[in-house]
CSV table of C-alpha atoms in Angstrom, one decimal:
chain,number,residue,atom,x,y,z
A,1,MET,CA,45.5,-86.9,-16.4
A,2,ARG,CA,42.0,-88.3,-16.6
A,3,LYS,CA,39.3,-87.4,-14.2
A,4,GLN,CA,38.2,-90.5,-12.2
A,5,GLU,CA,37.4,-91.4,-8.6
A,6,VAL,CA,39.7,-94.4,-7.7
A,7,SER,CA,41.6,-95.7,-4.8
A,8,ALA,CA,45.3,-95.0,-4.3
A,9,PRO,CA,46.6,-98.2,-5.9
A,10,SER,CA,44.4,-97.6,-8.9
A,11,VAL,CA,45.9,-94.1,-9.2
A,12,VAL,CA,49.3,-95.6,-9.3
A,13,ASP,CA,48.2,-98.2,-11.9
A,14,ALA,CA,46.6,-95.4,-14.0
A,15,LEU,CA,49.8,-93.4,-13.9
A,16,TYR,CA,51.8,-96.4,-15.1
A,17,ARG,CA,49.3,-97.0,-17.9
A,18,GLU,CA,49.5,-93.4,-18.9
A,19,ALA,CA,53.3,-93.4,-18.9
A,20,ASP,CA,53.2,-96.4,-21.3
A,21,ASP,CA,51.6,-94.0,-23.8
A,22,TRP,CA,54.4,-91.5,-23.5
A,23,HIS,CA,56.9,-91.2,-26.4
A,24,VAL,CA,60.4,-90.4,-25.3
A,25,ASN,CA,62.8,-89.9,-28.1
A,26,ALA,CA,65.9,-91.8,-27.2
A,27,GLY,CA,68.0,-90.3,-30.0
A,28,GLY,CA,67.0,-92.6,-32.8
A,29,GLU,CA,65.6,-89.7,-34.8
A,30,THR,CA,66.3,-86.0,-35.2
A,31,ILE,CA,63.4,-83.9,-34.0
A,32,HIS,CA,62.6,-81.1,-36.5
A,33,ALA,CA,60.1,-79.0,-34.7
A,34,LYS,CA,57.7,-76.8,-36.6
A,35,ARG,CA,57.8,-73.0,-36.0
A,36,LEU,CA,54.6,-71.1,-35.6
A,37,SER,CA,54.2,-67.5,-34.5
A,38,GLY,CA,52.1,-66.7,-31.5
A,39,PRO,CA,52.1,-65.0,-28.1
A,40,TRP,CA,54.1,-67.7,-26.4
A,41,ARG,CA,56.7,-67.9,-29.2
A,42,ARG,CA,57.2,-64.1,-28.8
A,43,PHE,CA,57.4,-64.4,-25.1
A,44,LYS,CA,60.0,-67.2,-25.5
A,45,TRP,CA,62.2,-65.0,-27.7
A,46,LEU,CA,61.8,-62.1,-25.2
A,47,MET,CA,62.9,-64.2,-22.3
A,48,ALA,CA,65.8,-65.6,-24.4
A,49,SER,CA,67.0,-62.0,-25.1
A,50,VAL,CA,68.1,-61.8,-21.4
A,51,TRP,CA,71.1,-63.8,-22.5
A,52,LEU,CA,72.3,-60.8,-24.5
A,53,ILE,CA,73.7,-59.6,-21.1
A,54,TYR,CA,76.0,-62.6,-21.2
A,55,PHE,CA,77.5,-61.5,-24.5
A,56,LEU,CA,77.4,-57.7,-24.0
A,57,GLY,CA,78.0,-57.4,-20.3
A,58,PRO,CA,81.9,-57.6,-20.4
A,59,TYR,CA,82.1,-54.5,-22.6
A,60,LEU,CA,80.3,-52.2,-20.1
A,61,ARG,CA,82.8,-49.8,-18.6
A,62,TRP,CA,82.7,-48.1,-15.2
A,63,ASN,CA,85.2,-45.5,-14.0
A,64,GLY,CA,87.6,-46.4,-16.8
A,65,GLN,CA,87.6,-50.2,-16.1
A,66,GLN,CA,85.3,-53.2,-16.8
A,67,ALA,CA,82.1,-52.8,-14.8
A,68,VAL,CA,81.8,-56.5,-13.9
A,69,LEU,CA,85.1,-58.4,-13.7
A,70,PHE,CA,85.8,-61.6,-11.8
A,71,ASP,CA,89.5,-61.2,-11.4
A,72,ILE,CA,90.4,-64.7,-10.1
A,73,PRO,CA,94.3,-64.3,-10.2
A,74,ASN,CA,94.1,-61.3,-7.9
A,75,ARG,CA,91.1,-62.6,-5.9
A,76,GLN,CA,89.1,-59.4,-6.6
A,77,TYR,CA,85.5,-59.3,-8.0
A,78,HIS,CA,84.5,-55.9,-9.2
A,79,LEU,CA,80.8,-55.1,-9.4
A,80,PHE,CA,80.7,-51.5,-10.8
A,81,SER,CA,82.0,-49.4,-7.9
A,82,THR,CA,82.1,-52.2,-5.4
A,83,THR,CA,85.0,-54.7,-5.0
A,84,VAL,CA,84.2,-58.0,-3.4
A,85,LEU,CA,87.0,-60.0,-1.9
A,86,PRO,CA,87.1,-63.6,-0.7
A,87,GLN,CA,86.5,-62.4,2.9
A,88,ASP,CA,83.0,-61.3,1.7
A,89,PHE,CA,82.1,-64.5,0.0
A,90,TRP,CA,79.5,-65.2,2.6
A,91,MET,CA,77.2,-63.3,0.3
A,92,LEU,CA,77.8,-65.9,-2.4
A,93,SER,CA,76.1,-68.5,-0.2
A,94,LEU,CA,73.1,-66.2,0.2
A,95,LEU,CA,73.0,-65.6,-3.6
A,96,LEU,CA,73.0,-69.4,-4.2
A,97,LEU,CA,70.3,-69.8,-1.6
A,98,PHE,CA,68.2,-67.1,-3.3
A,99,PHE,CA,68.4,-68.7,-6.7
A,100,ALA,CA,67.8,-72.2,-5.4
A,101,ILE,CA,64.7,-71.1,-3.6
A,102,LEU,CA,63.6,-69.0,-6.6
A,103,LEU,CA,63.9,-72.0,-8.8
A,104,ALA,CA,61.8,-74.1,-6.3
A,105,VAL,CA,59.0,-71.5,-5.9
A,106,VAL,CA,58.7,-70.9,-9.6
A,107,THR,CA,58.6,-74.6,-10.4
A,108,ALA,CA,56.0,-75.2,-7.7
A,109,LEU,CA,53.8,-72.5,-9.1
A,110,VAL,CA,54.2,-72.6,-12.9
A,111,GLY,CA,56.3,-75.7,-13.6
A,112,ARG,CA,59.6,-75.9,-15.5
A,113,ALA,CA,59.6,-72.2,-16.6
A,114,TRP,CA,63.4,-72.2,-16.3
A,115,CYS,CA,63.7,-75.1,-18.8
A,116,GLY,CA,61.1,-73.6,-21.2
A,117,PHE,CA,62.2,-70.0,-21.4
A,118,PHE,CA,65.6,-69.3,-19.7
A,119,CYS,CA,67.8,-72.4,-19.8
A,120,PHE,CA,70.9,-71.8,-22.0
A,121,GLN,CA,70.5,-75.3,-23.5
A,122,THR,CA,66.9,-74.5,-24.6
A,123,VAL,CA,67.8,-71.0,-25.8
A,124,TRP,CA,70.9,-72.0,-27.7
A,125,THR,CA,69.1,-75.0,-29.3
A,126,ASP,CA,66.3,-72.7,-30.4
A,127,VAL,CA,68.8,-70.4,-32.0
A,128,PHE,CA,70.6,-73.3,-33.7
A,129,THR,CA,67.3,-74.7,-35.1
A,130,TRP,CA,66.3,-71.2,-36.3
A,131,ILE,CA,69.5,-71.0,-38.3
A,132,GLU,CA,68.8,-74.6,-39.6
A,133,GLU,CA,65.3,-73.6,-40.7
A,134,ARG,CA,66.5,-70.4,-42.5
A,135,LEU,CA,69.1,-72.5,-44.5
A,136,GLU,CA,67.3,-75.8,-45.0
A,137,GLY,CA,63.6,-74.9,-44.9
A,138,PRO,CA,60.7,-76.3,-42.9
A,139,PRO,CA,60.8,-79.7,-41.1
A,140,ALA,CA,59.7,-81.7,-44.2
A,141,ALA,CA,62.4,-80.1,-46.3
A,142,ARG,CA,65.0,-80.7,-43.6
A,143,ARG,CA,64.2,-84.4,-43.3
A,144,THR,CA,64.4,-84.8,-47.1
A,145,LEU,CA,67.7,-83.0,-47.2
A,146,ASP,CA,69.1,-85.2,-44.5
A,147,LYS,CA,68.2,-88.4,-46.4
A,148,ALA,CA,69.4,-87.0,-49.8
A,149,PRO,CA,72.8,-88.0,-51.2
A,150,MET,CA,75.6,-85.6,-50.8
A,151,THR,CA,75.8,-83.0,-53.5
A,152,LEU,CA,77.6,-79.7,-53.9
A,153,ASP,CA,74.5,-77.8,-53.0
A,154,LYS,CA,73.9,-79.9,-49.9
A,155,LEU,CA,77.5,-79.6,-48.9
A,156,ARG,CA,77.3,-75.8,-49.2
A,157,ILE,CA,74.2,-75.6,-47.1
A,158,LYS,CA,75.5,-77.9,-44.4
A,159,ALA,CA,78.9,-76.1,-44.3
A,160,ILE,CA,77.3,-72.7,-43.8
A,161,LYS,CA,75.1,-74.1,-41.1
A,162,HIS,CA,77.8,-75.9,-39.2
A,163,GLY,CA,80.1,-72.9,-39.6
A,164,LEU,CA,77.5,-70.6,-38.0
A,165,TRP,CA,77.0,-73.1,-35.2
A,166,MET,CA,80.8,-73.2,-34.5
A,167,LEU,CA,80.9,-69.4,-34.6
A,168,ILE,CA,78.1,-69.1,-32.0
A,169,GLY,CA,80.0,-71.7,-29.9
A,170,PHE,CA,83.2,-69.7,-30.2
A,171,LEU,CA,81.4,-66.5,-29.2
A,172,THR,CA,79.9,-68.3,-26.2
A,173,GLY,CA,83.3,-69.4,-24.9
A,174,PHE,CA,85.0,-66.1,-25.7
A,175,SER,CA,82.2,-64.2,-23.9
A,176,PHE,CA,82.6,-66.5,-20.8
A,177,VAL,CA,86.3,-65.8,-20.6
A,178,ALA,CA,85.7,-62.0,-21.0
A,179,TRP,CA,84.0,-62.0,-17.7
A,180,PHE,CA,87.2,-63.1,-16.0
A,181,THR,CA,89.7,-60.8,-17.8
A,182,ASP,CA,89.4,-57.4,-19.5
A,183,ALA,CA,87.4,-57.9,-22.6
A,184,PHE,CA,89.2,-55.4,-24.8
A,185,VAL,CA,92.6,-56.7,-23.7
A,186,LEU,CA,91.4,-60.3,-24.5
A,187,TRP,CA,90.5,-59.2,-28.1
A,188,ARG,CA,94.0,-57.7,-28.5
A,189,THR,CA,95.8,-60.8,-27.2
A,190,PHE,CA,93.7,-63.8,-28.1
A,191,PHE,CA,94.2,-63.9,-31.8
A,192,VAL,CA,98.0,-63.2,-31.7
A,193,GLY,CA,98.7,-66.0,-29.3
A,194,GLU,CA,99.4,-63.8,-26.3
A,195,ALA,CA,96.4,-64.7,-24.1
A,196,ASN,CA,96.6,-67.0,-21.1
A,197,GLY,CA,96.6,-70.8,-21.9
A,198,ALA,CA,93.5,-71.2,-19.7
A,199,ALA,CA,91.7,-68.8,-22.0
A,200,TYR,CA,92.4,-70.9,-25.1
A,201,ALA,CA,91.4,-74.1,-23.3
A,202,THR,CA,88.2,-72.6,-22.0
A,203,VAL,CA,87.1,-71.2,-25.3
A,204,ALA,CA,87.8,-74.5,-27.0
A,205,LEU,CA,85.7,-76.5,-24.4
A,206,PHE,CA,82.8,-74.0,-24.7
A,207,THR,CA,83.0,-74.0,-28.5
A,208,ALA,CA,82.9,-77.8,-28.7
A,209,GLY,CA,80.3,-78.2,-25.9
A,210,THR,CA,77.9,-75.6,-27.4
A,211,TYR,CA,78.3,-77.1,-30.9
A,212,VAL,CA,77.6,-80.6,-29.7
A,213,LEU,CA,74.9,-79.9,-27.1
A,214,ALA,CA,72.8,-77.4,-29.0
A,215,GLY,CA,73.5,-78.7,-32.5
A,216,PHE,CA,73.2,-82.5,-32.1
A,217,LEU,CA,72.1,-83.6,-28.6
A,218,ARG,CA,69.4,-81.0,-28.2
A,219,GLU,CA,66.5,-82.5,-26.3
A,220,GLN,CA,68.6,-85.5,-25.4
A,221,THR,CA,70.5,-83.2,-23.0
A,222,CYS,CA,67.2,-82.5,-21.2
A,223,PHE,CA,66.2,-86.1,-21.1
A,224,TRP,CA,69.4,-87.8,-20.0
A,225,LEU,CA,72.1,-85.3,-19.0
A,226,CYS,CA,70.4,-82.4,-17.1
A,227,PRO,CA,70.0,-82.9,-13.4
A,228,TYR,CA,67.9,-79.8,-13.0
A,229,ALA,CA,65.2,-81.2,-15.2
A,230,ARG,CA,64.8,-84.2,-12.9
A,231,ILE,CA,64.8,-82.0,-9.8
A,232,GLN,CA,62.2,-79.7,-11.1
A,233,GLY,CA,60.0,-82.5,-12.4
A,234,VAL,CA,59.4,-83.8,-8.8
A,235,MET,CA,58.4,-80.4,-7.5
A,236,LEU,CA,55.1,-80.4,-9.4
A,237,ASP,CA,51.8,-81.1,-7.7
A,238,ARG,CA,48.1,-80.8,-8.3
A,239,THR,CA,48.1,-77.1,-7.9
A,240,THR,CA,51.0,-76.3,-10.3
A,241,VAL,CA,50.0,-74.4,-13.3
A,242,VAL,CA,51.5,-76.0,-16.5
A,243,PRO,CA,50.6,-76.3,-20.2
A,244,ALA,CA,47.9,-79.0,-20.1
A,245,TYR,CA,45.4,-80.6,-22.5
A,246,ASP,CA,41.7,-80.3,-21.4
A,247,GLU,CA,40.7,-84.0,-22.0
A,248,GLN,CA,37.1,-83.5,-21.0
A,249,ARG,CA,36.6,-80.9,-23.7
A,250,GLY,CA,38.9,-82.5,-26.4
A,251,GLU,CA,37.8,-86.1,-26.3
A,252,PRO,CA,36.8,-88.0,-28.3
A,253,ARG,CA,39.0,-86.7,-31.0
A,254,GLY,CA,37.5,-86.3,-34.5
A,255,ARG,CA,37.1,-84.2,-37.6
A,256,GLY,CA,33.4,-83.9,-37.7
A,257,ARG,CA,32.3,-81.6,-40.5
A,258,ARG,CA,28.5,-81.9,-40.4
A,259,VAL,CA,26.7,-80.5,-37.4
A,260,GLU,CA,25.6,-83.9,-36.1
A,261,GLU,CA,29.2,-85.2,-36.5
A,262,ALA,CA,30.6,-82.2,-34.7
A,263,LYS,CA,28.3,-82.8,-31.7
A,264,ALA,CA,29.6,-86.4,-31.4
A,265,VAL,CA,33.3,-85.5,-31.1
A,266,GLY,CA,35.4,-83.3,-28.9
A,267,ASP,CA,37.1,-80.1,-29.9
A,268,CYS,CA,40.4,-81.9,-30.7
A,269,VAL,CA,40.6,-82.4,-34.4
A,270,ASP,CA,43.6,-84.7,-34.1
A,271,CYS,CA,45.8,-82.4,-36.3
A,272,ASN,CA,49.0,-83.2,-34.3
A,273,GLN,CA,50.1,-79.7,-34.5
A,274,CYS,CA,50.9,-79.7,-30.8
A,275,VAL,CA,53.3,-82.5,-31.4
A,276,ALA,CA,54.8,-80.9,-34.5
A,277,VAL,CA,55.8,-77.8,-32.7
A,278,CYS,CA,57.2,-79.5,-29.6
A,279,PRO,CA,61.0,-79.2,-29.3
A,280,THR,CA,61.2,-82.5,-27.4
A,281,GLY,CA,58.7,-84.3,-29.6
A,282,ILE,CA,56.1,-85.3,-26.9
A,283,ASP,CA,52.3,-85.4,-27.2
A,284,ILE,CA,50.9,-83.1,-24.6
A,285,ARG,CA,47.6,-84.9,-24.9
A,286,GLN,CA,49.0,-87.9,-23.1
A,287,GLY,CA,49.3,-85.9,-19.9
A,288,GLN,CA,52.1,-84.2,-18.1
A,289,GLN,CA,55.3,-86.1,-18.7
A,290,GLU,CA,59.1,-85.9,-18.2
A,291,GLY,CA,59.8,-84.6,-21.7
A,292,CYS,CA,57.7,-81.5,-21.3
A,293,ILE,CA,59.8,-78.3,-20.7
A,294,THR,CA,56.6,-76.2,-20.4
A,295,CYS,CA,57.6,-73.9,-23.3
A,296,ALA,CA,53.9,-73.4,-24.1
A,297,LEU,CA,54.5,-73.6,-27.9
A,298,CYS,CA,51.8,-76.2,-28.1
A,299,ILE,CA,49.3,-73.6,-26.8
A,300,ASP,CA,50.1,-71.3,-29.7
A,301,ALA,CA,49.7,-74.2,-32.2
A,302,CYS,CA,46.4,-75.4,-30.7
A,303,ASN,CA,44.9,-71.9,-30.5
A,304,HIS,CA,45.9,-71.4,-34.1
A,305,VAL,CA,44.0,-74.5,-35.1
A,306,MET,CA,41.0,-73.6,-32.9
A,307,ASP,CA,40.7,-70.3,-34.7
A,308,LYS,CA,40.7,-72.0,-38.1
A,309,VAL,CA,37.9,-74.5,-37.1
A,310,GLY,CA,35.9,-71.9,-35.3
A,311,ARG,CA,36.2,-73.3,-31.8
A,312,PRO,CA,37.1,-71.6,-28.6
A,313,ARG,CA,40.8,-71.2,-27.7
A,314,GLY,CA,42.2,-72.9,-24.6
A,315,LEU,CA,41.9,-76.6,-25.4
A,316,ILE,CA,45.6,-76.6,-24.4
A,317,ARG,CA,46.3,-73.9,-21.9
A,318,TYR,CA,48.1,-73.2,-18.6
A,319,ALA,CA,46.1,-74.9,-16.0
A,320,SER,CA,46.5,-77.1,-12.9
A,321,LEU,CA,45.3,-80.7,-12.5
A,322,ASP,CA,42.8,-79.5,-9.9
A,323,GLU,CA,41.4,-77.0,-12.4
A,324,LEU,CA,41.1,-79.6,-15.2
A,325,GLU,CA,39.3,-82.0,-12.8
A,326,GLY,CA,36.9,-79.3,-11.6
A,327,ARG,CA,38.3,-79.1,-8.1
A,328,SER,CA,38.4,-75.9,-6.1
A,329,THR,CA,41.8,-74.1,-6.3
A,330,LYS,CA,43.3,-71.8,-3.7
A,331,PRO,CA,44.6,-68.4,-4.7
A,332,LEU,CA,48.4,-68.1,-4.6
A,333,LEU,CA,48.3,-65.8,-1.5
A,334,LEU,CA,46.5,-68.5,0.5
A,335,ARG,CA,49.1,-71.2,-0.1
A,336,ALA,CA,51.4,-71.8,2.8
A,337,ARG,CA,54.5,-72.7,0.8
A,338,VAL,CA,54.2,-69.5,-1.2
A,339,TRP,CA,54.7,-67.5,2.0
A,340,VAL,CA,57.5,-69.8,3.2
A,341,TYR,CA,59.4,-69.5,0.0
A,342,SER,CA,58.8,-65.8,-0.2
A,343,GLY,CA,60.1,-65.3,3.3
A,344,ILE,CA,63.3,-67.2,2.6
A,345,LEU,CA,63.7,-65.2,-0.7
A,346,ALA,CA,63.3,-62.0,1.2
A,347,LEU,CA,65.8,-62.9,3.9
A,348,ALA,CA,68.4,-64.0,1.4
A,349,LEU,CA,67.9,-60.9,-0.8
A,350,GLY,CA,68.0,-58.7,2.2
A,351,GLY,CA,71.3,-60.2,3.4
A,352,ILE,CA,72.8,-59.7,-0.1
A,353,LEU,CA,71.7,-56.1,-0.2
A,354,TYR,CA,73.0,-55.5,3.3
A,355,GLY,CA,76.3,-57.0,2.4
A,356,LEU,CA,76.8,-55.0,-0.7
A,357,THR,CA,75.7,-51.7,0.9
A,358,SER,CA,77.8,-52.2,4.0
A,359,LEU,CA,81.1,-53.1,2.2
A,360,ALA,CA,83.7,-50.7,3.4
A,361,PRO,CA,86.8,-49.8,1.3
A,362,ILE,CA,89.0,-50.9,4.3
A,363,GLU,CA,88.5,-53.4,7.1
A,364,LEU,CA,90.4,-53.7,10.4
A,365,LYS,CA,91.0,-56.8,12.5
A,366,VAL,CA,92.8,-56.8,15.9
A,367,LEU,CA,94.5,-59.8,17.4
A,368,HIS,CA,95.6,-59.5,21.0
A,369,GLU,CA,98.9,-61.3,21.8
A,370,ARG,CA,98.2,-64.2,24.2
A,371,ALA,CA,101.8,-65.1,25.2
A,372,PRO,CA,102.2,-63.1,27.3
A,373,LEU,CA,98.9,-61.3,27.9
A,374,PHE,CA,100.8,-58.3,29.3
A,375,VAL,CA,104.3,-57.1,30.2
A,376,LEU,CA,105.3,-55.0,33.2
A,377,GLN,CA,107.7,-52.3,32.0
A,378,SER,CA,110.6,-50.9,34.0
A,379,ASP,CA,108.8,-47.5,34.2
A,380,GLY,CA,105.9,-49.2,36.0
A,381,SER,CA,103.5,-49.2,32.9
A,382,ILE,CA,101.7,-52.2,31.6
A,383,GLN,CA,102.2,-53.1,27.9
A,384,ASN,CA,100.0,-55.2,25.7
A,385,ALA,CA,101.0,-56.3,22.2
A,386,TYR,CA,98.6,-56.4,19.2
A,387,THR,CA,98.6,-57.4,15.6
A,388,LEU,CA,96.4,-55.2,13.4
A,389,LYS,CA,95.4,-56.5,10.0
A,390,VAL,CA,94.3,-53.9,7.5
A,391,LEU,CA,92.4,-55.2,4.4
A,392,ASN,CA,92.5,-52.8,1.5
A,393,LYS,CA,89.5,-53.3,-0.8
A,394,THR,CA,90.3,-50.4,-3.2
A,395,PRO,CA,92.1,-50.9,-6.5
A,396,GLU,CA,95.0,-48.6,-5.4
A,397,PRO,CA,97.6,-48.7,-2.6
A,398,ILE,CA,96.6,-46.5,0.4
A,399,ALA,CA,98.3,-45.0,3.4
A,400,VAL,CA,96.4,-46.0,6.6
A,401,THR,CA,96.9,-44.1,9.9
A,402,LEU,CA,96.3,-46.2,13.0
A,403,SER,CA,95.2,-44.8,16.4
A,404,VAL,CA,93.6,-46.1,19.7
A,405,SER,CA,91.2,-44.7,22.2
A,406,GLY,CA,89.5,-45.8,25.4
A,407,HIS,CA,91.8,-44.5,28.1
A,408,ASP,CA,93.2,-41.0,28.9
A,409,ARG,CA,96.7,-42.1,29.8
A,410,MET,CA,97.1,-44.6,27.0
A,411,THR,CA,100.2,-44.6,24.7
A,412,LEU,CA,100.3,-46.3,21.3
A,413,VAL,CA,103.8,-47.4,20.2
A,414,GLY,CA,104.7,-48.3,16.6
A,415,ALA,CA,102.1,-46.2,14.8
A,416,ASP,CA,104.1,-43.1,14.3
A,417,MET,CA,104.0,-43.5,10.5
A,418,PRO,CA,101.0,-44.6,8.3
A,419,ILE,CA,101.3,-48.1,7.0
A,420,MET,CA,101.0,-48.8,3.2
A,421,ALA,CA,98.2,-51.2,2.4
A,422,ASP,CA,98.4,-52.9,-1.0
A,423,PRO,CA,95.2,-53.3,-3.0
A,424,GLY,CA,93.3,-56.5,-2.4
A,425,ASN,CA,95.7,-57.7,0.3
A,426,VAL,CA,95.9,-57.8,4.1
A,427,THR,CA,98.7,-55.7,5.6
A,428,PRO,CA,99.7,-56.6,9.2
A,429,ALA,CA,101.1,-54.1,11.7
A,430,ARG,CA,102.5,-55.0,15.1
A,431,LEU,CA,101.7,-52.3,17.7
A,432,PHE,CA,102.0,-51.9,21.5
A,433,VAL,CA,99.7,-50.1,23.9
A,434,LYS,CA,101.0,-48.8,27.3
A,435,ILE,CA,99.0,-47.7,30.3
A,436,PRO,CA,100.6,-46.7,33.7
A,437,ARG,CA,99.8,-49.3,36.2
A,438,ARG,CA,98.5,-46.9,38.8
A,439,ASP,CA,96.0,-45.6,36.2
A,440,LEU,CA,94.7,-49.0,35.3
A,441,ALA,CA,91.4,-49.3,37.2
A,442,GLU,CA,90.3,-52.6,35.7
A,443,VAL,CA,91.8,-55.9,34.9
A,444,GLN,CA,90.3,-55.7,31.4
A,445,GLN,CA,90.0,-52.2,30.0
A,446,PRO,CA,87.9,-51.9,26.7
A,447,ILE,CA,89.8,-50.0,24.0
A,448,LEU,CA,89.0,-49.1,20.4
A,449,PHE,CA,91.4,-49.1,17.5
A,450,HIS,CA,90.9,-46.7,14.6
A,451,ALA,CA,92.1,-46.9,11.0
A,452,GLU,CA,91.8,-43.8,8.7
A,453,THR,CA,92.8,-43.2,5.1
A,454,GLN,CA,92.1,-40.8,2.3
A,455,LEU,CA,91.2,-42.2,-1.1
A,456,PRO,CA,92.6,-40.7,-4.3
A,457,SER,CA,89.2,-39.1,-4.8
A,458,GLY,CA,89.7,-37.1,-1.6
A,459,GLN,CA,87.1,-39.1,0.4
A,460,THR,CA,88.2,-39.9,3.9
A,461,ILE,CA,87.4,-43.4,5.1
A,462,GLU,CA,87.4,-44.5,8.7
A,463,THR,CA,86.8,-47.9,10.4
A,464,GLU,CA,87.3,-49.2,13.9
A,465,ARG,CA,87.5,-52.4,15.8
A,466,GLU,CA,87.0,-53.1,19.6
A,467,SER,CA,89.6,-54.9,21.7
A,468,VAL,CA,90.6,-55.2,25.3
A,469,PHE,CA,93.7,-54.1,27.3
A,470,ILE,CA,94.6,-56.7,30.0
A,471,GLY,CA,96.5,-55.9,33.2
A,472,PRO,CA,97.4,-57.7,36.4
A,473,ASN,CA,94.9,-58.5,39.2
A,474,ARG,CA,94.8,-55.7,41.7
């Protein structure tokens, strides 16, 4: 945006005039972006490699089973040695909060970094266009091939390209399903027609979706379909660091060759390489705009040209609007929202870590019967009824021994034998507690129920739950 001291209405008018210069491809043409090597291109590939976890993660084994498995039919979610059940899904809300705030803080600081370097649409499109370039050549050759009449050679190239696109789409869908069922079992059953019907439907949807979105829609998905792009776009402000064109240094544009001509023009030689490499086809020199996904490929292109013409790098660089206009900028640690965002992130992450580290293999809940609260027995004792619910979070059935403490003369009825708790399920047990009336000193006597089991590994696990024994008024 241009440096000028104007009133608020003038600023709005200037923004509208600047937006009139934006070029948003509405799908009337296919963008064939040029590929140039450079630090940001390498960084982009490095960040994209994170998605290898998506493809390879289901094949990681842990204690003889899939390390990460979202077993929806059995309502069990295995994370290495930890099993998370629906009762522990409060951690999911914290996880969603963590990533939502992380997205907000990253966007506020460095713009649409998610869109530029991590978004699966961006990454898959980049891979698809890389395949296209390997088979069809640079942008000019691809445009010529698209306009050429169909020949056997063109048919062969197009068939190979679309076949590879479909293969990537299939592997995308297959890998998604592998997170929800044993990956090796899926390979054995899928191609012989023995897999679940939902697996075939999911793979088909992912294959078609990936093929269409990354192969054909490409930047149109970012412009018109993606809600995150719109949300992230409104989070930017004057202090956000994004790829930006230094207009004061670059204008007026020209290709001055003599010394006197070079002094009369800015550093921008109007080579349009920043536009040629942009995957969404925008001109970064028109200011920050909705089509910019902050992938920084224009920085590589501009620096490459600056090196050739013997001018300093950084005509296009990561910078804030305040920096470009010469205003003073605050360090990150002095910005209030950075501390607020960081505090929320720390709380959410702390809650998740606490939840994962405090997960017990078994849980015990105690429900006191309310009708009646107590029963006076013929032997003069007071009896209370309870329903104990044992949740087994282990993958194997276990025998759980129940006991109670809190009073010296207390008797537990119905817990002579251990109860068998099935894996991933809640097993109820109805028990009775008796205390002689003459030994009951309080109307409400605190008591403590205990559950103990021994895992197949030999480890003894204990858990307990507080309750109350209720008697008549004295």
